[in-house]
Amino acid sequence: MIRKAFQIMGHMMVEGKLFQSLFLMLCRFVTGILRVIYNVIIKVIRIVFRILAKIFWYPDQALAILARRMMAKRTPVKDQIMFLTFQGDYTCNPKYIAEQLIREGCSYRMIWDVKTAIPTSDYPLELNFVKHNTYEFYKELAASKVIIENTNIVERLYAYKKKDQYLIQTWHGSLGIKRLDGDVVMGFSWKRLAKRCQKNVDLLLSNSDFETEVFRTAYWGDVPSVMVGHARNDILFCRDEKEIARVRKKVFKYLQLPQDTKLFLYAPTHRDDVDENYEALNYRIIKEALEERFGGTWQIVIRLHNRLKKESQMWLNNLPTYVSDATFYEDMQELLLCTDAGLTDYSSWIFDYVLSGKPAFIIELGLEDYENSRGFYYPIETTPFPIAKNSKELAKRIKEFDAEKYAKDKETFLKARGCMEDGHAAERISKEIAKLMEK
């Protein structure tokens, strides 16, 4: 009897555990179903809100554009020049044009568009500031006789430009291998933007036969262009020891490095369809290769694209001591002046840097994907830069770097594209601005 009782109790325990397991499985299943339903509801709500936002965005934008247009028509044009950069910083062609005008004793009022609440750069005292996309911004824009930009800023804002105003497009890259947006997208929105570019831009600044043709096909069609060079590249021809010392002091102070350190700049391009970390390199073997080939103590400096500033704080927060993050350093050209050798995948800055004659290399990261998504104007093998597929190959290319061959390949490359840069672009651009101001 006792034995039978224990058997019954045992069965009950087993059955209890089985029920408990089944209950837990049921709970998990129901929880999973509820989670799926919740996620679907959240997605539907987000889609609905996006649709509503789009619906209300168009009339809101239309009213804003109309208001800007009316204000612009009522605002008289003055003898003033306005500078805009997509970075919102004191940098690129507009910076070096402004500084040339200041050196010449320009009497015109000059306005600089900033995206931060308070300007943080070493702006000259001669500049006046206005916060981007504010009422004051559009008021100054409407009053400026000459407007200088380094990408399609005015056009994307649908800002109204009057007949007695002149818009100069300086662009922010030159001789670059990667195709511009206009040569890639070719959709309805591109056609509308291209139409605004062709209507609003009065003068394109080019540095080569190659670039002039790229500008024509990408956005601007038959807009007049002048081959005067890019003001931002004048610094790469600088022979003023005091100016070089000033810039070096500024850059090395930012990097917190002694000035006898040699810099190897790694600045990759942005990717249109990739929203993830850049492909990190083996910096140790690169540093060793640089010191073996060129001597001295080398520091690797990483500068991610302007669009990845926020991401850089997370991606580059655990670097070795011999690697620095310069993503937030505002002026790329100042970095280039201080850089002893450089590396990119497909960014156009290297085609500015080549003018310096200093060593530069290309690393093929996701080449096939990039060719399919963005594409190139010419084969990457036709550039003067030694090419590597990974860090190990890059170290080998550095060790085998042939300075004499590189110099010859550089001259062949620049000649083939009809490049005319000579360090005096800002002076020529100043004369073009004077012609427009006198109209």
Tab-separated table of C-alpha atoms in Angstrom:
chain	number	residue	atom	x	y	z
A	1	MET	CA	0.000	0.000	0.000
A	2	ILE	CA	2.750	2.403	0.957
A	3	ARG	CA	4.675	1.554	-2.206
A	4	LYS	CA	1.581	2.213	-4.333
A	5	ALA	CA	0.993	5.529	-2.594
A	6	PHE	CA	4.539	6.658	-3.400
A	7	GLN	CA	4.021	5.641	-7.037
A	8	ILE	CA	0.844	7.746	-7.248
A	9	MET	CA	2.627	10.720	-5.663
A	10	GLY	CA	5.491	10.259	-8.089
A	11	HIS	CA	3.121	10.301	-11.063
A	12	MET	CA	1.502	13.440	-9.716
A	13	MET	CA	4.890	15.151	-9.402
A	14	VAL	CA	5.836	14.178	-12.937
A	15	GLU	CA	2.500	15.372	-14.228
A	16	GLY	CA	2.931	18.611	-12.280
A	17	LYS	CA	6.308	19.294	-13.891
A	18	LEU	CA	4.921	18.523	-17.312
A	19	PHE	CA	2.029	20.931	-16.754
A	20	GLN	CA	4.450	23.567	-15.495
A	21	SER	CA	6.608	23.146	-18.610
A	22	LEU	CA	3.613	23.332	-20.896
A	23	PHE	CA	2.408	26.440	-19.083
A	24	LEU	CA	5.791	28.116	-19.483
A	25	MET	CA	5.886	27.231	-23.189
A	26	LEU	CA	2.399	28.667	-23.611
A	27	CYS	CA	3.448	31.872	-21.825
A	28	ARG	CA	6.479	32.235	-24.063
A	29	PHE	CA	4.365	31.630	-27.166
A	30	VAL	CA	1.741	34.186	-26.116
A	31	THR	CA	4.476	36.681	-25.161
A	32	GLY	CA	6.105	36.182	-28.555
A	33	ILE	CA	2.796	36.734	-30.343
A	34	LEU	CA	2.116	39.874	-28.289
A	35	ARG	CA	5.621	41.173	-29.024
A	36	VAL	CA	5.099	40.656	-32.759
A	37	ILE	CA	1.710	42.392	-32.594
A	38	TYR	CA	3.253	45.265	-30.600
A	39	ASN	CA	6.088	45.693	-33.101
A	40	VAL	CA	3.651	45.647	-36.016
A	41	ILE	CA	1.452	48.267	-34.330
A	42	ILE	CA	4.486	50.490	-33.607
A	43	LYS	CA	5.648	50.186	-37.223
A	44	VAL	CA	2.182	51.000	-38.525
A	45	ILE	CA	1.976	54.042	-36.221
A	46	ARG	CA	5.401	55.234	-37.412
A	47	ILE	CA	4.405	54.798	-41.056
A	48	VAL	CA	1.164	56.695	-40.452
A	49	PHE	CA	3.039	59.541	-38.750
A	50	ARG	CA	5.580	59.658	-41.595
A	51	ILE	CA	2.764	59.845	-44.120
A	52	LEU	CA	1.047	62.599	-42.113
A	53	ALA	CA	4.361	64.439	-41.758
A	54	LYS	CA	4.837	64.270	-45.536
A	55	ILE	CA	1.281	65.412	-46.135
A	56	PHE	CA	1.690	68.430	-43.858
A	57	TRP	CA	5.341	69.029	-44.902
A	58	TYR	CA	4.535	70.015	-48.478
A	59	PRO	CA	2.038	72.804	-47.721
A	60	ASP	CA	4.259	73.980	-44.854
A	61	GLN	CA	7.289	74.106	-47.154
A	62	ALA	CA	5.273	75.775	-49.899
A	63	LEU	CA	4.187	78.514	-47.496
A	64	ALA	CA	7.762	78.925	-46.230
A	65	ILE	CA	9.132	79.219	-49.779
A	66	LEU	CA	6.422	81.733	-50.654
A	67	ALA	CA	7.203	83.804	-47.551
A	68	ARG	CA	10.944	83.777	-48.359
A	69	ARG	CA	10.215	84.793	-51.911
A	70	MET	CA	8.044	87.735	-50.823
A	71	MET	CA	10.661	88.846	-48.281
A	72	ALA	CA	13.457	88.552	-50.858
A	73	LYS	CA	11.563	90.708	-53.357
A	74	ARG	CA	11.117	93.431	-50.740
A	75	THR	CA	14.763	93.311	-49.627
A	76	PRO	CA	17.079	95.630	-51.592
A	77	VAL	CA	20.404	94.194	-52.781
A	78	LYS	CA	23.472	95.717	-51.126
A	79	ASP	CA	27.198	95.637	-51.803
A	80	GLN	CA	27.771	92.617	-49.618
A	81	ILE	CA	29.048	89.059	-50.081
A	82	MET	CA	27.666	85.982	-48.342
A	83	PHE	CA	29.584	82.736	-47.809
A	84	LEU	CA	27.997	79.317	-47.293
A	85	THR	CA	29.547	75.884	-46.700
A	86	PHE	CA	27.675	72.610	-46.324
A	87	GLN	CA	29.860	71.889	-43.263
A	88	GLY	CA	28.648	75.068	-41.573
A	89	ASP	CA	32.262	75.658	-40.504
A	90	TYR	CA	35.008	78.083	-41.475
A	91	THR	CA	36.547	75.919	-44.178
A	92	CYS	CA	36.862	74.968	-47.843
A	93	ASN	CA	36.884	77.374	-50.792
A	94	PRO	CA	34.689	80.066	-49.198
A	95	LYS	CA	37.172	80.424	-46.302
A	96	TYR	CA	40.172	80.987	-48.550
A	97	ILE	CA	38.261	83.337	-50.843
A	98	ALA	CA	37.150	85.400	-47.836
A	99	GLU	CA	40.718	85.592	-46.535
A	100	GLN	CA	41.997	86.750	-49.936
A	101	LEU	CA	39.383	89.524	-50.024
A	102	ILE	CA	40.394	90.580	-46.515
A	103	ARG	CA	44.086	90.676	-47.511
A	104	GLU	CA	43.181	92.941	-50.421
A	105	GLY	CA	41.357	95.320	-48.089
A	106	CYS	CA	37.868	94.484	-49.361
A	107	SER	CA	35.375	97.214	-48.418
A	108	TYR	CA	32.298	95.074	-48.961
A	109	ARG	CA	30.358	93.743	-45.992
A	110	MET	CA	30.963	89.988	-45.690
A	111	ILE	CA	28.511	87.576	-44.046
A	112	TRP	CA	29.326	84.033	-42.967
A	113	ASP	CA	26.606	81.404	-42.536
A	114	VAL	CA	27.143	79.230	-39.422
A	115	LYS	CA	25.202	76.159	-38.308
A	116	THR	CA	26.331	76.219	-34.674
A	117	ALA	CA	24.806	78.540	-32.108
A	118	ILE	CA	28.133	80.319	-31.586
A	119	PRO	CA	31.002	80.359	-34.132
A	120	THR	CA	33.864	78.208	-32.800
A	121	SER	CA	36.443	78.617	-35.575
A	122	ASP	CA	39.237	81.192	-35.838
A	123	TYR	CA	37.092	83.493	-37.954
A	124	PRO	CA	38.568	86.872	-39.003
A	125	LEU	CA	37.094	89.873	-37.230
A	126	GLU	CA	36.071	91.298	-40.617
A	127	LEU	CA	33.279	88.721	-40.990
A	128	ASN	CA	29.685	89.087	-39.827
A	129	PHE	CA	27.749	86.002	-38.775
A	130	VAL	CA	24.253	84.706	-39.291
A	131	LYS	CA	22.672	81.491	-38.029
A	132	HIS	CA	21.736	79.064	-40.804
A	133	ASN	CA	18.108	78.715	-41.891
A	134	THR	CA	16.789	81.547	-39.720
A	135	TYR	CA	14.823	84.647	-40.710
A	136	GLU	CA	18.035	86.694	-40.498
A	137	PHE	CA	19.777	84.156	-42.738
A	138	TYR	CA	17.242	84.557	-45.558
A	139	LYS	CA	17.255	88.331	-45.074
A	140	GLU	CA	21.050	88.506	-45.498
A	141	LEU	CA	20.884	86.087	-48.411
A	142	ALA	CA	18.336	88.277	-50.177
A	143	ALA	CA	20.481	91.372	-49.605
A	144	SER	CA	23.795	89.920	-50.849
A	145	LYS	CA	24.937	90.879	-54.312
A	146	VAL	CA	27.364	87.940	-54.509
A	147	ILE	CA	26.703	84.565	-52.875
A	148	ILE	CA	29.506	81.989	-52.644
A	149	GLU	CA	28.754	78.343	-51.835
A	150	ASN	CA	30.615	75.015	-51.945
A	151	THR	CA	27.663	72.763	-52.793
A	152	ASN	CA	24.028	73.170	-53.857
A	153	ILE	CA	22.923	74.971	-50.687
A	154	VAL	CA	20.868	77.846	-52.066
A	155	GLU	CA	19.272	75.532	-54.603
A	156	ARG	CA	18.252	72.886	-52.053
A	157	LEU	CA	16.732	75.552	-49.808
A	158	TYR	CA	14.602	76.829	-52.704
A	159	ALA	CA	15.926	80.293	-51.845
A	160	TYR	CA	14.811	83.016	-54.229
A	161	LYS	CA	17.655	84.715	-56.127
A	162	LYS	CA	17.019	87.979	-57.919
A	163	LYS	CA	18.414	89.099	-61.272
A	164	ASP	CA	20.848	91.559	-59.677
A	165	GLN	CA	22.320	88.832	-57.468
A	166	TYR	CA	25.140	86.493	-58.531
A	167	LEU	CA	25.685	82.967	-57.250
A	168	ILE	CA	29.178	81.459	-57.494
A	169	GLN	CA	29.543	77.688	-57.166
A	170	THR	CA	33.009	76.658	-55.917
A	171	TRP	CA	32.250	72.979	-55.126
A	172	HIS	CA	34.218	71.009	-52.518
A	173	GLY	CA	36.174	68.443	-54.524
A	174	SER	CA	38.352	68.412	-57.606
A	175	LEU	CA	39.649	65.815	-60.062
A	176	GLY	CA	37.828	63.267	-57.932
A	177	ILE	CA	37.354	59.735	-59.182
A	178	LYS	CA	33.911	59.114	-57.665
A	179	ARG	CA	30.852	60.296	-59.542
A	180	LEU	CA	28.895	63.288	-58.239
A	181	ASP	CA	25.295	62.802	-57.152
A	182	GLY	CA	23.971	64.300	-60.359
A	183	ASP	CA	25.772	61.699	-62.463
A	184	VAL	CA	24.462	58.852	-60.302
A	185	VAL	CA	20.892	59.612	-59.241
A	186	MET	CA	19.310	60.901	-62.459
A	187	GLY	CA	15.789	60.713	-61.009
A	188	PHE	CA	12.926	63.200	-60.843
A	189	SER	CA	14.353	64.995	-57.800
A	190	TRP	CA	17.733	65.301	-59.537
A	191	LYS	CA	16.094	66.849	-62.603
A	192	ARG	CA	14.377	69.437	-60.434
A	193	LEU	CA	17.602	70.214	-58.556
A	194	ALA	CA	19.611	70.393	-61.795
A	195	LYS	CA	17.037	72.790	-63.213
A	196	ARG	CA	17.382	75.061	-60.161
A	197	CYS	CA	21.186	74.871	-60.404
A	198	GLN	CA	21.116	75.894	-64.050
A	199	LYS	CA	18.708	78.729	-63.273
A	200	ASN	CA	20.429	80.116	-60.170
A	201	VAL	CA	24.175	79.589	-60.610
A	202	ASP	CA	25.885	82.386	-62.518
A	203	LEU	CA	29.477	81.175	-62.392
A	204	LEU	CA	31.243	77.839	-61.866
A	205	LEU	CA	34.829	77.755	-60.645
A	206	SER	CA	36.895	74.926	-62.108
A	207	ASN	CA	40.528	73.826	-61.895
A	208	SER	CA	40.747	71.580	-64.966
A	209	ASP	CA	39.248	70.527	-68.277
A	210	PHE	CA	38.130	67.322	-66.582
A	211	GLU	CA	36.263	69.133	-63.815
A	212	THR	CA	34.575	71.551	-66.203
A	213	GLU	CA	33.077	68.604	-68.103
A	214	VAL	CA	32.022	66.851	-64.880
A	215	PHE	CA	30.233	69.999	-63.730
A	216	ARG	CA	28.423	70.247	-67.038
A	217	THR	CA	27.043	66.682	-66.919
A	218	ALA	CA	26.420	66.489	-63.162
A	219	TYR	CA	24.224	69.530	-62.561
A	220	TRP	CA	24.980	72.731	-64.388
A	221	GLY	CA	24.714	72.172	-68.123
A	222	ASP	CA	25.710	75.348	-69.973
A	223	VAL	CA	26.244	77.546	-66.904
A	224	PRO	CA	29.363	79.699	-67.547
A	225	SER	CA	32.528	78.367	-65.932
A	226	VAL	CA	35.991	79.831	-65.477
A	227	MET	CA	39.154	77.782	-65.017
A	228	VAL	CA	40.775	79.673	-62.155
A	229	GLY	CA	41.642	76.884	-59.721
A	230	HIS	CA	40.332	76.266	-56.207
A	231	ALA	CA	41.215	78.741	-53.476
A	232	ARG	CA	41.388	75.969	-50.858
A	233	ASN	CA	44.328	74.395	-52.712
A	234	ASP	CA	46.523	77.495	-52.609
A	235	ILE	CA	47.695	76.440	-49.146
A	236	LEU	CA	49.277	73.314	-50.657
A	237	PHE	CA	51.629	75.569	-52.629
A	238	CYS	CA	52.391	77.806	-49.645
A	239	ARG	CA	56.040	78.827	-49.212
A	240	ASP	CA	55.446	81.390	-46.455
A	241	GLU	CA	57.338	79.917	-43.477
A	242	LYS	CA	55.434	82.043	-40.951
A	243	GLU	CA	52.066	80.907	-42.307
A	244	ILE	CA	53.144	77.269	-42.404
A	245	ALA	CA	54.400	77.548	-38.807
A	246	ARG	CA	51.098	79.119	-37.719
A	247	VAL	CA	49.034	76.323	-39.245
A	248	ARG	CA	51.344	73.583	-37.906
A	249	LYS	CA	51.131	75.020	-34.405
A	250	LYS	CA	47.347	75.034	-34.622
A	251	VAL	CA	47.057	71.475	-35.996
A	252	PHE	CA	49.564	69.878	-33.616
A	253	LYS	CA	48.013	71.667	-30.650
A	254	TYR	CA	44.647	70.179	-31.612
A	255	LEU	CA	46.185	66.704	-31.953
A	256	GLN	CA	48.228	67.188	-28.747
A	257	LEU	CA	51.390	66.031	-30.497
A	258	PRO	CA	54.956	67.399	-30.715
A	259	GLN	CA	55.569	69.169	-34.011
A	260	ASP	CA	58.386	66.836	-35.046
A	261	THR	CA	55.852	63.978	-35.308
A	262	LYS	CA	55.105	62.822	-38.849
A	263	LEU	CA	51.415	62.481	-39.736
A	264	PHE	CA	49.756	59.761	-41.801
A	265	LEU	CA	46.192	60.855	-42.598
A	266	TYR	CA	43.517	58.210	-43.189
A	267	ALA	CA	40.284	59.820	-44.404
A	268	PRO	CA	37.779	57.476	-46.092
A	269	THR	CA	34.832	58.629	-48.179
A	270	HIS	CA	31.191	58.352	-47.137
A	271	ARG	CA	28.981	55.545	-48.424
A	272	ASP	CA	25.498	56.262	-49.767
A	273	ASP	CA	24.025	52.896	-48.802
A	274	VAL	CA	26.095	51.843	-45.794
A	275	ASP	CA	25.244	52.976	-42.273
A	276	GLU	CA	27.859	51.160	-40.241
A	277	ASN	CA	31.386	51.487	-38.901
A	278	TYR	CA	34.210	52.110	-41.343
A	279	GLU	CA	36.533	49.167	-41.909
A	280	ALA	CA	39.293	49.564	-39.327
A	281	LEU	CA	42.860	48.933	-40.442
A	282	ASN	CA	45.840	47.298	-38.766
A	283	TYR	CA	47.397	50.561	-37.672
A	284	ARG	CA	50.361	48.941	-35.966
A	285	ILE	CA	51.829	47.377	-39.108
A	286	ILE	CA	51.095	50.573	-41.083
A	287	LYS	CA	52.975	52.673	-38.519
A	288	GLU	CA	55.900	50.226	-38.574
A	289	ALA	CA	56.039	50.340	-42.390
A	290	LEU	CA	56.029	54.161	-42.412
A	291	GLU	CA	58.850	54.370	-39.893
A	292	GLU	CA	60.864	51.760	-41.766
A	293	ARG	CA	60.462	53.492	-45.167
A	294	PHE	CA	60.542	57.174	-44.222
A	295	GLY	CA	62.070	57.271	-40.751
A	296	GLY	CA	60.951	59.374	-37.799
A	297	THR	CA	58.062	58.896	-35.397
A	298	TRP	CA	54.678	58.566	-37.088
A	299	GLN	CA	51.176	59.207	-35.832
A	300	ILE	CA	48.142	57.911	-37.734
A	301	VAL	CA	45.358	60.492	-37.929
A	302	ILE	CA	41.809	59.388	-38.800
A	303	ARG	CA	39.277	61.845	-40.158
A	304	LEU	CA	35.845	60.469	-40.967
A	305	HIS	CA	33.477	62.217	-43.367
A	306	ASN	CA	31.537	65.272	-42.203
A	307	ARG	CA	28.330	63.194	-42.256
A	308	LEU	CA	29.813	60.791	-39.697
A	309	LYS	CA	30.829	63.252	-36.993
A	310	LYS	CA	28.401	61.851	-34.424
A	311	GLU	CA	29.307	58.262	-35.255
A	312	SER	CA	33.017	59.019	-34.944
A	313	GLN	CA	32.640	59.681	-31.217
A	314	MET	CA	31.472	56.097	-30.755
A	315	TRP	CA	33.592	54.377	-33.405
A	316	LEU	CA	36.889	56.061	-32.552
A	317	ASN	CA	36.699	56.120	-28.764
A	318	ASN	CA	39.202	53.332	-28.121
A	319	LEU	CA	42.174	54.060	-30.366
A	320	PRO	CA	45.798	53.114	-29.678
A	321	THR	CA	48.007	55.961	-28.445
A	322	TYR	CA	49.640	56.223	-31.877
A	323	VAL	CA	46.269	56.896	-33.585
A	324	SER	CA	44.406	60.236	-33.311
A	325	ASP	CA	40.871	61.266	-34.256
A	326	ALA	CA	40.681	64.496	-36.268
A	327	THR	CA	37.090	64.141	-37.489
A	328	PHE	CA	36.083	67.368	-35.743
A	329	TYR	CA	39.027	69.380	-37.035
A	330	GLU	CA	37.240	71.876	-39.250
A	331	ASP	CA	39.689	72.660	-42.043
A	332	MET	CA	40.775	69.651	-44.093
A	333	GLN	CA	43.276	71.707	-46.084
A	334	GLU	CA	45.188	72.688	-42.944
A	335	LEU	CA	45.438	68.999	-42.081
A	336	LEU	CA	46.715	68.300	-45.593
A	337	LEU	CA	49.412	70.945	-45.248
A	338	CYS	CA	50.711	69.185	-42.124
A	339	THR	CA	50.250	65.636	-43.423
A	340	ASP	CA	53.403	63.789	-44.503
A	341	ALA	CA	51.583	60.909	-46.240
A	342	GLY	CA	47.926	60.095	-46.811
A	343	LEU	CA	45.467	57.278	-47.405
A	344	THR	CA	41.878	57.069	-48.588
A	345	ASP	CA	39.588	54.658	-50.342
A	346	TYR	CA	37.826	56.897	-52.872
A	347	SER	CA	37.506	60.342	-51.259
A	348	SER	CA	38.273	63.355	-53.449
A	349	TRP	CA	40.573	65.046	-50.915
A	350	ILE	CA	43.457	62.905	-52.148
A	351	PHE	CA	43.152	64.630	-55.544
A	352	ASP	CA	43.785	67.944	-53.776
A	353	TYR	CA	46.625	66.417	-51.777
A	354	VAL	CA	48.365	65.099	-54.895
A	355	LEU	CA	49.226	68.719	-55.731
A	356	SER	CA	51.603	68.750	-52.751
A	357	GLY	CA	53.663	65.937	-54.259
A	358	LYS	CA	53.752	64.102	-50.921
A	359	PRO	CA	53.130	60.316	-50.814
A	360	ALA	CA	49.533	59.117	-50.961
A	361	PHE	CA	47.930	55.690	-51.196
A	362	ILE	CA	44.552	54.134	-51.996
A	363	ILE	CA	43.051	51.152	-50.200
A	364	GLU	CA	40.282	49.295	-52.008
A	365	LEU	CA	37.497	48.817	-49.460
A	366	GLY	CA	34.313	47.321	-50.925
A	367	LEU	CA	35.466	48.259	-54.423
A	368	GLU	CA	32.857	46.255	-56.327
A	369	ASP	CA	29.971	47.511	-54.170
A	370	TYR	CA	31.173	51.098	-54.508
A	371	GLU	CA	31.526	50.810	-58.280
A	372	ASN	CA	27.966	49.465	-58.494
A	373	SER	CA	26.412	52.066	-56.176
A	374	ARG	CA	28.403	55.208	-56.993
A	375	GLY	CA	30.861	54.465	-59.786
A	376	PHE	CA	34.024	56.139	-61.027
A	377	TYR	CA	34.807	58.635	-63.777
A	378	TYR	CA	37.995	56.802	-64.712
A	379	PRO	CA	39.754	53.549	-63.730
A	380	ILE	CA	41.304	53.691	-60.276
A	381	GLU	CA	44.484	52.179	-61.721
A	382	THR	CA	45.096	55.358	-63.750
A	383	THR	CA	45.731	57.439	-60.618
A	384	PRO	CA	49.335	57.944	-59.457
A	385	PHE	CA	48.605	56.361	-56.066
A	386	PRO	CA	49.886	52.880	-55.093
A	387	ILE	CA	46.858	50.656	-54.443
A	388	ALA	CA	46.358	48.032	-51.714
A	389	LYS	CA	43.470	45.726	-50.837
A	390	ASN	CA	44.200	45.380	-47.106
A	391	SER	CA	46.524	46.542	-44.345
A	392	LYS	CA	49.196	43.933	-45.109
A	393	GLU	CA	49.340	44.995	-48.769
A	394	LEU	CA	49.348	48.650	-47.754
A	395	ALA	CA	52.370	48.116	-45.502
A	396	LYS	CA	54.126	46.464	-48.440
A	397	ARG	CA	53.266	49.374	-50.794
A	398	ILE	CA	54.588	51.852	-48.233
A	399	LYS	CA	57.880	49.993	-47.847
A	400	GLU	CA	58.264	49.787	-51.640
A	401	PHE	CA	57.230	53.405	-52.319
A	402	ASP	CA	59.119	54.782	-55.323
A	403	ALA	CA	59.261	58.570	-54.966
A	404	GLU	CA	60.650	59.151	-58.457
A	405	LYS	CA	57.963	57.035	-60.151
A	406	TYR	CA	55.246	58.695	-58.045
A	407	ALA	CA	56.411	62.184	-59.095
A	408	LYS	CA	56.314	61.241	-62.783
A	409	ASP	CA	52.908	59.551	-62.472
A	410	LYS	CA	51.571	62.613	-60.660
A	411	GLU	CA	52.595	64.961	-63.480
A	412	THR	CA	51.153	62.597	-66.118
A	413	PHE	CA	47.865	62.381	-64.196
A	414	LEU	CA	47.475	66.144	-63.779
A	415	LYS	CA	48.415	66.854	-67.384
A	416	ALA	CA	45.912	64.280	-68.700
A	417	ARG	CA	43.108	66.083	-66.867
A	418	GLY	CA	44.174	69.560	-67.867
A	419	CYS	CA	44.770	70.724	-64.300
A	420	MET	CA	46.040	74.297	-63.953
A	421	GLU	CA	46.429	74.699	-60.152
A	422	ASP	CA	49.417	76.888	-59.232
A	423	GLY	CA	48.682	78.374	-55.804
A	424	HIS	CA	47.154	81.642	-57.089
A	425	ALA	CA	43.500	80.639	-57.424
A	426	ALA	CA	42.199	82.985	-54.705
A	427	GLU	CA	43.735	85.980	-56.493
A	428	ARG	CA	42.003	85.102	-59.763
A	429	ILE	CA	38.704	84.422	-57.999
A	430	SER	CA	38.885	87.817	-56.281
A	431	LYS	CA	39.047	89.461	-59.702
A	432	GLU	CA	35.976	87.503	-60.858
A	433	ILE	CA	34.082	88.655	-57.767
A	434	ALA	CA	35.095	92.264	-58.433
A	435	LYS	CA	33.626	92.026	-61.947
A	436	LEU	CA	30.289	90.838	-60.528
A	437	MET	CA	30.213	93.480	-57.796
A	438	GLU	CA	30.707	96.205	-60.400
A	439	LYS	CA	27.695	95.124	-62.472
